[in-house]
Amino acid sequence: MQRMSRAVACVAIALSLSAGIAYAIEDGAGDPTAVKSEDGKWQDKNGNPTFKIGDDGKVDWYTYVGFIRYSANCLQCHGPDGLGSTYAPSLVDSLKHIDYTTFYATVAGGKQNVSAAQNLVMPAEGANKNVMCYIDAIYVYLRARADGAVGRGRPAKHDDKPEAYTKAENECMG
Amino acid sequence: MRRGSSGFWLAAAVMLSPVLLTTTAVAQTSANGDLTKMQSNASEWVMPTKSYDNQRYSTLDQITAQNVGKLQVAWTFSTGVLRGHEGSPLVIGNIMYVHAPFPNTVYALDLDHDGKILWKYEPKQDPNVIPVMCCDTVNRGPAYADGKIFLHQADTTLVALDAKTGKVDWSVKTDDPSKGATGTSAPMVVKDKVYVGVSGGEFGVRGWVAAYSTKDGKELWRAYSEGPDKDLLVDPQKTTSLGKPIGADSSLKSWQGDQWKIGGGDTWGWLAYDPKANLIYYGSGNPSTWNPSQRPGDNKWSMTIFARDPDTGMAKWVYQMTPHDEWDYDGVNEMILADQEIGGKTVPTLVHFDRNGFGYTLNRETGELLVAEKYDPAVNWATGINMDKGSKDYGRPILDKKYSTETPDVNHQGICPAALGTKDEQPAAYSPDTKLFYVPTNHVCMDYEPFRVSYTAGQPYVGATLSMYPPQGSQNMGNFIAWDATTGKIKWSDPEAFSVWSGALATKGGVVFYGTLEGYLKAVDAKTGKELYRFKTPSGIIGNVMTYEHNGQQYIAVLSGVGGWAGIGLAAGLTDPHAGLGAVGGYAALNNYTALGGTLTVFKLPSS
C-alpha cells in the first residue's frame, strides 16, 4: 500500500517537474529539487536533505562527502556506486522507493531477512560514528544516484568544504 | 569449553581407566598416520587441498586431454544456501562431505546410494555474525581425521563432528565475533592436532594460528602474528628471516605504540605441512587499518610467510613480503610445497603466489629466497624484489613511489594489482608431470584513497576507499596462467572476462580444471592451455575443483554459488574512472551472466 502511494506521488512529481531538469525522477522522498541551503547543505521543499548539481556537473560538498563515506562504510556490502552486490541490495534502486525517514531508521537500526536460504543482515549503524556523522551526506549522494543526477565513480568536481561542515564534523566525531 | 555427550563419555572413560587411556593414545597415533597414507589414495579427497603439500594434483587419469571433451554431468546437489560457495567437498571412503556458507551446513552424502543424505549438521549461529564477515559469509570447508570432521564456523566455533553420524563430539570457541573475529578458513590436521586461523583484518582483529587436540578440543598452543615474542612463539636467536636471526621484540619494534593490538595480520588462508622437515606453513594478512599513515613501521609480522614446528608452534623462519602494506595485499595465499630442480639441484621449495602480484619460490627448510617475479605483467606498485644478499633491503620490494598510498585524503590512482590482489585465496595447482603451476588470477587495478579512522571494537576498521578497473588496454579482468616457479616465468596465459576466483585442479590425465565467475567449469590442456571443455553450472564458481573415484569411475566436482569479494566488487561491473565518459559501464557486469546459487555439480565420462 505504502509503495503504491509513493509511486503515485512520484508520477505527480514527474509531471510537475520544471523544464530545467532533464532526467526522469523516481525518488522515494519526492521532488529532490534543492530549494534552500544552510551553509552548503541543501534541502528540498519538504525539508529533506538533497543534492545540488551545477550545470558543469560540479556537485555540492555533501554529495561528494557522501560518495567517500558510502565507499568507506557501505560499498563492502552494497557494491560500488550503490549498485548492489551478491550480498546486499542495490541502494540506487532502494532510494527510488524509500524516503529519508525510512532510510535513516534502516541505517541506524538495521534490518534482517534471515532464513535457511537467505541471510541478509543490514547491521545497525546507530552507534557507529563513522556512519552516523555522515548519514545525511550518504543519503544525499545515494539520492542523487537514484535520481540519475550523479553517475558512477567519483564526482569529478565538487564545491569547497563549507566551514559549518568542519565544525559539525568535529563536534560529531568528538 | 568442551560440549557434547561423547566428549563427556570420553572424559569419564579416561578417568575410570588408565588402560583405556593408553589404548586411546595408541589408536590416535596410528589413525593419524592414516591421514598421510589416505592422501596418496587417488580415489579419495581427504583434505581440502588434496594433500599436505597443497599441490591439488591427482594421479587419476581416466579423464584425459583426448576424452575430456565428452565430459557430462553425472549428478547435482543443492546446498540450500544462496551465497558465495568457496572450498570443495571431501570424499572419504564412500561418503562425500559437502559444506555450505553461513549457517555452515555440512552434509554427508552416501555415494553408494546416489548421494542420499546420511546426515546433516546445521549449527545455530547468531545472525549478527553475518555483517562482521567482511567479504561474504564464505567458508572454505571442513577437514577430516580420525573419524571426525573438523569445521571452523563463522562465529569462531571450532567443532568436531562424528564423521559417521554428524553428532558433535566437542566444540570450542577460538575467538570473539563481537569484536569482528570470524571463521572462514579450512582447518588442517597433523598427527593429533587440528590447526586453525582467524579472519577479521577489516575489524582490527590480531591474527593467530592455534593448535587444538583432535581428541578433546583442548588448546595446545597459539601463535599471534603480532606482539611480544612470547605471543609470537619465536626465539629471537633461532627464528630466522632470510637466514638471519630476527632478534628480540622484532614485531613490537616495527609498530608505533599499541597499534599492533588492533593490527590485523589475520590468518584465513590455507595451511601446508612438510612431514620431513616437520614444519607447517601459512601466511598472515594485511595490517589494520588500510590507512598506512596510521601505522608507521614495517608492521611485522603481517604479510608474512611463517614456518612453524607443528608440535610446539615455535617459528623456524619467517619472511615478510610486503613490509608496511599500503594496498591491502594480504599474504595468506596458499603455500605449495614441491621439490624442484633449480640450478641443477633438487631443492625443497615452497611456492607462493602473493596478493601483491609476485610469485615467490623459497627453500622451505631454510626460508631462503630463490625466485620472486611478477606473475602478471600489469603489476606496478613495485618494480621487483631486491635479490641482492648484500643489500640492507634484501628481500624487500623495490617500491615505485608513484603508487605509494602513504598520504591520506588523496586519491592514489592506477595501482596494479587492486586490493583483491593478482590472486586471492583461490588456490593454484602443481603438476609434477609438466612441472608447471596453474594459477587462477585477477587482472584488476585500483584507485586507493586512505583516510583516518577511529577504532571501535566490532565495527569495520578499514580506512580507505577504492575503485577498481582492468589495467589500461585490457578488457579482461582475469587470466588463468601456467607458471614456471624455477625461473619465475609465465608459460601460457588464458585470458578470462572476469577474475578467476576458483581453485585449480591438475591431473595425471594431462587436464587442468578451473571454474569461472560466469559459472563455467573449464578443462584445459596442461601443456598448452588450450580449452578442451566447458559447462555452465547454475551459478558463478568461486569454489575449488576436486576429483575422486567411485566404483572405478573418475569424477570431477565443483561447488557453484557466486559471491565472496568477487561477487561484491564485480556484480555491477567495473568502470574506469580515467577513461572518460564513453567507457563508463564498458566492462562486463557479472550480474548479466549469473545469479546467486549453491549447487554441487559432479561430472564424469559417459559409460562406454
PDB file of C-alpha atoms in Angstrom, chain B residues 208-327:
ATOM      1  CA  TRP B 208      46.774 -16.048  15.254  1.00  0.00           C
ATOM      2  CA  VAL B 209      47.108 -19.707  14.400  1.00  0.00           C
ATOM      3  CA  ALA B 210      46.249 -22.174  17.140  1.00  0.00           C
ATOM      4  CA  ALA B 211      46.583 -25.910  17.655  1.00  0.00           C
ATOM      5  CA  TYR B 212      43.815 -27.895  19.340  1.00  0.00           C
ATOM      6  CA  SER B 213      43.827 -31.511  20.413  1.00  0.00           C
ATOM      7  CA  THR B 214      41.829 -33.560  17.915  1.00  0.00           C
ATOM      8  CA  LYS B 215      40.768 -35.706  20.830  1.00  0.00           C
ATOM      9  CA  ASP B 216      39.008 -33.157  23.003  1.00  0.00           C
ATOM     10  CA  GLY B 217      39.477 -29.673  21.587  1.00  0.00           C
ATOM     11  CA  LYS B 218      41.955 -28.566  24.224  1.00  0.00           C
ATOM     12  CA  GLU B 219      44.044 -25.591  23.055  1.00  0.00           C
ATOM     13  CA  LEU B 220      47.694 -26.648  22.902  1.00  0.00           C
ATOM     14  CA  TRP B 221      49.386 -23.555  21.550  1.00  0.00           C
ATOM     15  CA  ARG B 222      48.512 -20.226  19.979  1.00  0.00           C
ATOM     16  CA  ALA B 223      50.894 -18.099  17.945  1.00  0.00           C
ATOM     17  CA  TYR B 224      49.992 -14.498  17.129  1.00  0.00           C
ATOM     18  CA  SER B 225      51.180 -12.660  14.040  1.00  0.00           C
ATOM     19  CA  GLU B 226      51.980  -9.520  16.019  1.00  0.00           C
ATOM     20  CA  GLY B 227      53.021  -8.541  19.514  1.00  0.00           C
ATOM     21  CA  PRO B 228      55.642  -9.519  22.108  1.00  0.00           C
ATOM     22  CA  ASP B 229      57.895 -12.503  21.393  1.00  0.00           C
ATOM     23  CA  LYS B 230      56.047 -14.749  23.837  1.00  0.00           C
ATOM     24  CA  ASP B 231      52.819 -14.153  21.879  1.00  0.00           C
ATOM     25  CA  LEU B 232      54.557 -14.768  18.553  1.00  0.00           C
ATOM     26  CA  LEU B 233      56.148 -18.061  19.659  1.00  0.00           C
ATOM     27  CA  VAL B 234      59.531 -17.074  18.268  1.00  0.00           C
ATOM     28  CA  ASP B 235      63.055 -17.479  19.520  1.00  0.00           C
ATOM     29  CA  PRO B 236      64.896 -14.182  18.875  1.00  0.00           C
ATOM     30  CA  GLN B 237      68.121 -16.115  18.158  1.00  0.00           C
ATOM     31  CA  LYS B 238      66.872 -19.267  16.458  1.00  0.00           C
ATOM     32  CA  THR B 239      63.954 -17.942  14.454  1.00  0.00           C
ATOM     33  CA  THR B 240      65.334 -16.513  11.226  1.00  0.00           C
ATOM     34  CA  SER B 241      64.274 -14.206   8.461  1.00  0.00           C
ATOM     35  CA  LEU B 242      66.213 -14.668   5.196  1.00  0.00           C
ATOM     36  CA  GLY B 243      68.900 -16.537   7.108  1.00  0.00           C
ATOM     37  CA  LYS B 244      69.398 -14.005   9.910  1.00  0.00           C
ATOM     38  CA  PRO B 245      68.048 -14.213  13.490  1.00  0.00           C
ATOM     39  CA  ILE B 246      65.046 -11.908  13.883  1.00  0.00           C
ATOM     40  CA  GLY B 247      66.271 -10.595  17.271  1.00  0.00           C
ATOM     41  CA  ALA B 248      64.255  -9.580  20.313  1.00  0.00           C
ATOM     42  CA  ASP B 249      60.925  -7.728  20.029  1.00  0.00           C
ATOM     43  CA  SER B 250      61.001  -7.949  16.241  1.00  0.00           C
ATOM     44  CA  SER B 251      57.293  -7.206  15.971  1.00  0.00           C
ATOM     45  CA  LEU B 252      56.927  -4.572  18.714  1.00  0.00           C
ATOM     46  CA  LYS B 253      59.807  -2.535  17.241  1.00  0.00           C
ATOM     47  CA  SER B 254      58.019  -2.356  13.903  1.00  0.00           C
ATOM     48  CA  TRP B 255      54.845  -0.704  15.225  1.00  0.00           C
ATOM     49  CA  GLN B 256      54.095   2.612  16.831  1.00  0.00           C
ATOM     50  CA  GLY B 257      52.650   2.355  20.329  1.00  0.00           C
ATOM     51  CA  ASP B 258      49.895  -0.164  20.867  1.00  0.00           C
ATOM     52  CA  GLN B 259      48.629  -0.226  17.297  1.00  0.00           C
ATOM     53  CA  TRP B 260      49.738  -3.882  16.979  1.00  0.00           C
ATOM     54  CA  LYS B 261      46.955  -4.863  19.383  1.00  0.00           C
ATOM     55  CA  ILE B 262      44.458  -3.981  16.662  1.00  0.00           C
ATOM     56  CA  GLY B 263      46.984  -4.607  13.915  1.00  0.00           C
ATOM     57  CA  GLY B 264      45.375  -7.411  11.882  1.00  0.00           C
ATOM     58  CA  GLY B 265      47.749  -9.908  10.274  1.00  0.00           C
ATOM     59  CA  ASP B 266      44.918 -12.414  10.095  1.00  0.00           C
ATOM     60  CA  THR B 267      45.433 -15.989   9.091  1.00  0.00           C
ATOM     61  CA  TRP B 268      42.499 -17.005   6.951  1.00  0.00           C
ATOM     62  CA  GLY B 269      44.347 -18.850   4.176  1.00  0.00           C
ATOM     63  CA  TRP B 270      45.339 -22.466   3.622  1.00  0.00           C
ATOM     64  CA  LEU B 271      47.835 -24.328   5.778  1.00  0.00           C
ATOM     65  CA  ALA B 272      50.514 -26.680   4.461  1.00  0.00           C
ATOM     66  CA  TYR B 273      52.702 -29.316   6.130  1.00  0.00           C
ATOM     67  CA  ASP B 274      56.028 -30.922   5.308  1.00  0.00           C
ATOM     68  CA  PRO B 275      56.360 -34.190   7.256  1.00  0.00           C
ATOM     69  CA  LYS B 276      60.087 -34.479   6.525  1.00  0.00           C
ATOM     70  CA  ALA B 277      61.029 -31.021   7.762  1.00  0.00           C
ATOM     71  CA  ASN B 278      58.242 -31.267  10.372  1.00  0.00           C
ATOM     72  CA  LEU B 279      57.064 -27.749   9.613  1.00  0.00           C
ATOM     73  CA  ILE B 280      53.677 -26.208   8.959  1.00  0.00           C
ATOM     74  CA  TYR B 281      53.373 -23.190   6.678  1.00  0.00           C
ATOM     75  CA  TYR B 282      50.860 -20.369   6.316  1.00  0.00           C
ATOM     76  CA  GLY B 283      50.706 -16.641   5.621  1.00  0.00           C
ATOM     77  CA  SER B 284      49.393 -13.646   7.559  1.00  0.00           C
ATOM     78  CA  GLY B 285      47.160 -10.917   6.152  1.00  0.00           C
ATOM     79  CA  ASN B 286      47.036  -7.151   5.948  1.00  0.00           C
ATOM     80  CA  PRO B 287      47.961  -4.904   8.855  1.00  0.00           C
ATOM     81  CA  SER B 288      44.996  -2.870  10.150  1.00  0.00           C
ATOM     82  CA  THR B 289      43.930  -0.228   9.179  1.00  0.00           C
ATOM     83  CA  TRP B 290      44.131   0.163   5.417  1.00  0.00           C
ATOM     84  CA  ASN B 291      45.276   3.732   6.061  1.00  0.00           C
ATOM     85  CA  PRO B 292      49.069   3.268   6.159  1.00  0.00           C
ATOM     86  CA  SER B 293      49.820   6.653   7.739  1.00  0.00           C
ATOM     87  CA  GLN B 294      48.119   5.449  10.943  1.00  0.00           C
ATOM     88  CA  ARG B 295      50.657   2.676  11.447  1.00  0.00           C
ATOM     89  CA  PRO B 296      54.257   3.753  10.755  1.00  0.00           C
ATOM     90  CA  GLY B 297      56.836   0.949  10.627  1.00  0.00           C
ATOM     91  CA  ASP B 298      57.164  -2.408   8.918  1.00  0.00           C
ATOM     92  CA  ASN B 299      54.151  -3.797  10.839  1.00  0.00           C
ATOM     93  CA  LYS B 300      55.719  -7.193  11.481  1.00  0.00           C
ATOM     94  CA  TRP B 301      54.679  -9.891  11.133  1.00  0.00           C
ATOM     95  CA  SER B 302      51.744  -9.008   8.947  1.00  0.00           C
ATOM     96  CA  MET B 303      52.092 -10.052   5.276  1.00  0.00           C
ATOM     97  CA  THR B 304      54.441 -12.836   6.312  1.00  0.00           C
ATOM     98  CA  ILE B 305      55.113 -16.458   5.454  1.00  0.00           C
ATOM     99  CA  PHE B 306      55.537 -18.486   8.654  1.00  0.00           C
ATOM    100  CA  ALA B 307      57.237 -21.876   9.030  1.00  0.00           C
ATOM    101  CA  ARG B 308      56.436 -23.365  12.433  1.00  0.00           C
ATOM    102  CA  ASP B 309      57.040 -26.537  14.383  1.00  0.00           C
ATOM    103  CA  PRO B 310      53.609 -28.190  14.461  1.00  0.00           C
ATOM    104  CA  ASP B 311      54.231 -29.723  17.883  1.00  0.00           C
ATOM    105  CA  THR B 312      55.284 -26.601  19.772  1.00  0.00           C
ATOM    106  CA  GLY B 313      54.223 -23.768  17.471  1.00  0.00           C
ATOM    107  CA  MET B 314      57.744 -22.311  17.577  1.00  0.00           C
ATOM    108  CA  ALA B 315      58.615 -20.428  14.382  1.00  0.00           C
ATOM    109  CA  LYS B 316      61.634 -21.675  12.468  1.00  0.00           C
ATOM    110  CA  TRP B 317      61.653 -18.934   9.872  1.00  0.00           C
ATOM    111  CA  VAL B 318      59.544 -16.013   8.718  1.00  0.00           C
ATOM    112  CA  TYR B 319      59.588 -13.861   5.607  1.00  0.00           C
ATOM    113  CA  GLN B 320      57.657 -10.616   5.300  1.00  0.00           C
ATOM    114  CA  MET B 321      56.746  -9.974   1.686  1.00  0.00           C
ATOM    115  CA  THR B 322      55.077  -6.574   1.911  1.00  0.00           C
ATOM    116  CA  PRO B 323      56.501  -4.579   4.836  1.00  0.00           C
ATOM    117  CA  HIS B 324      54.258  -1.638   5.815  1.00  0.00           C
ATOM    118  CA  ASP B 325      51.477  -2.567   3.431  1.00  0.00           C
ATOM    119  CA  GLU B 326      49.810   0.337   1.636  1.00  0.00           C
ATOM    120  CA  TRP B 327      47.489  -1.643  -0.636  1.00  0.00           C
TER     121      TRP B 327
END
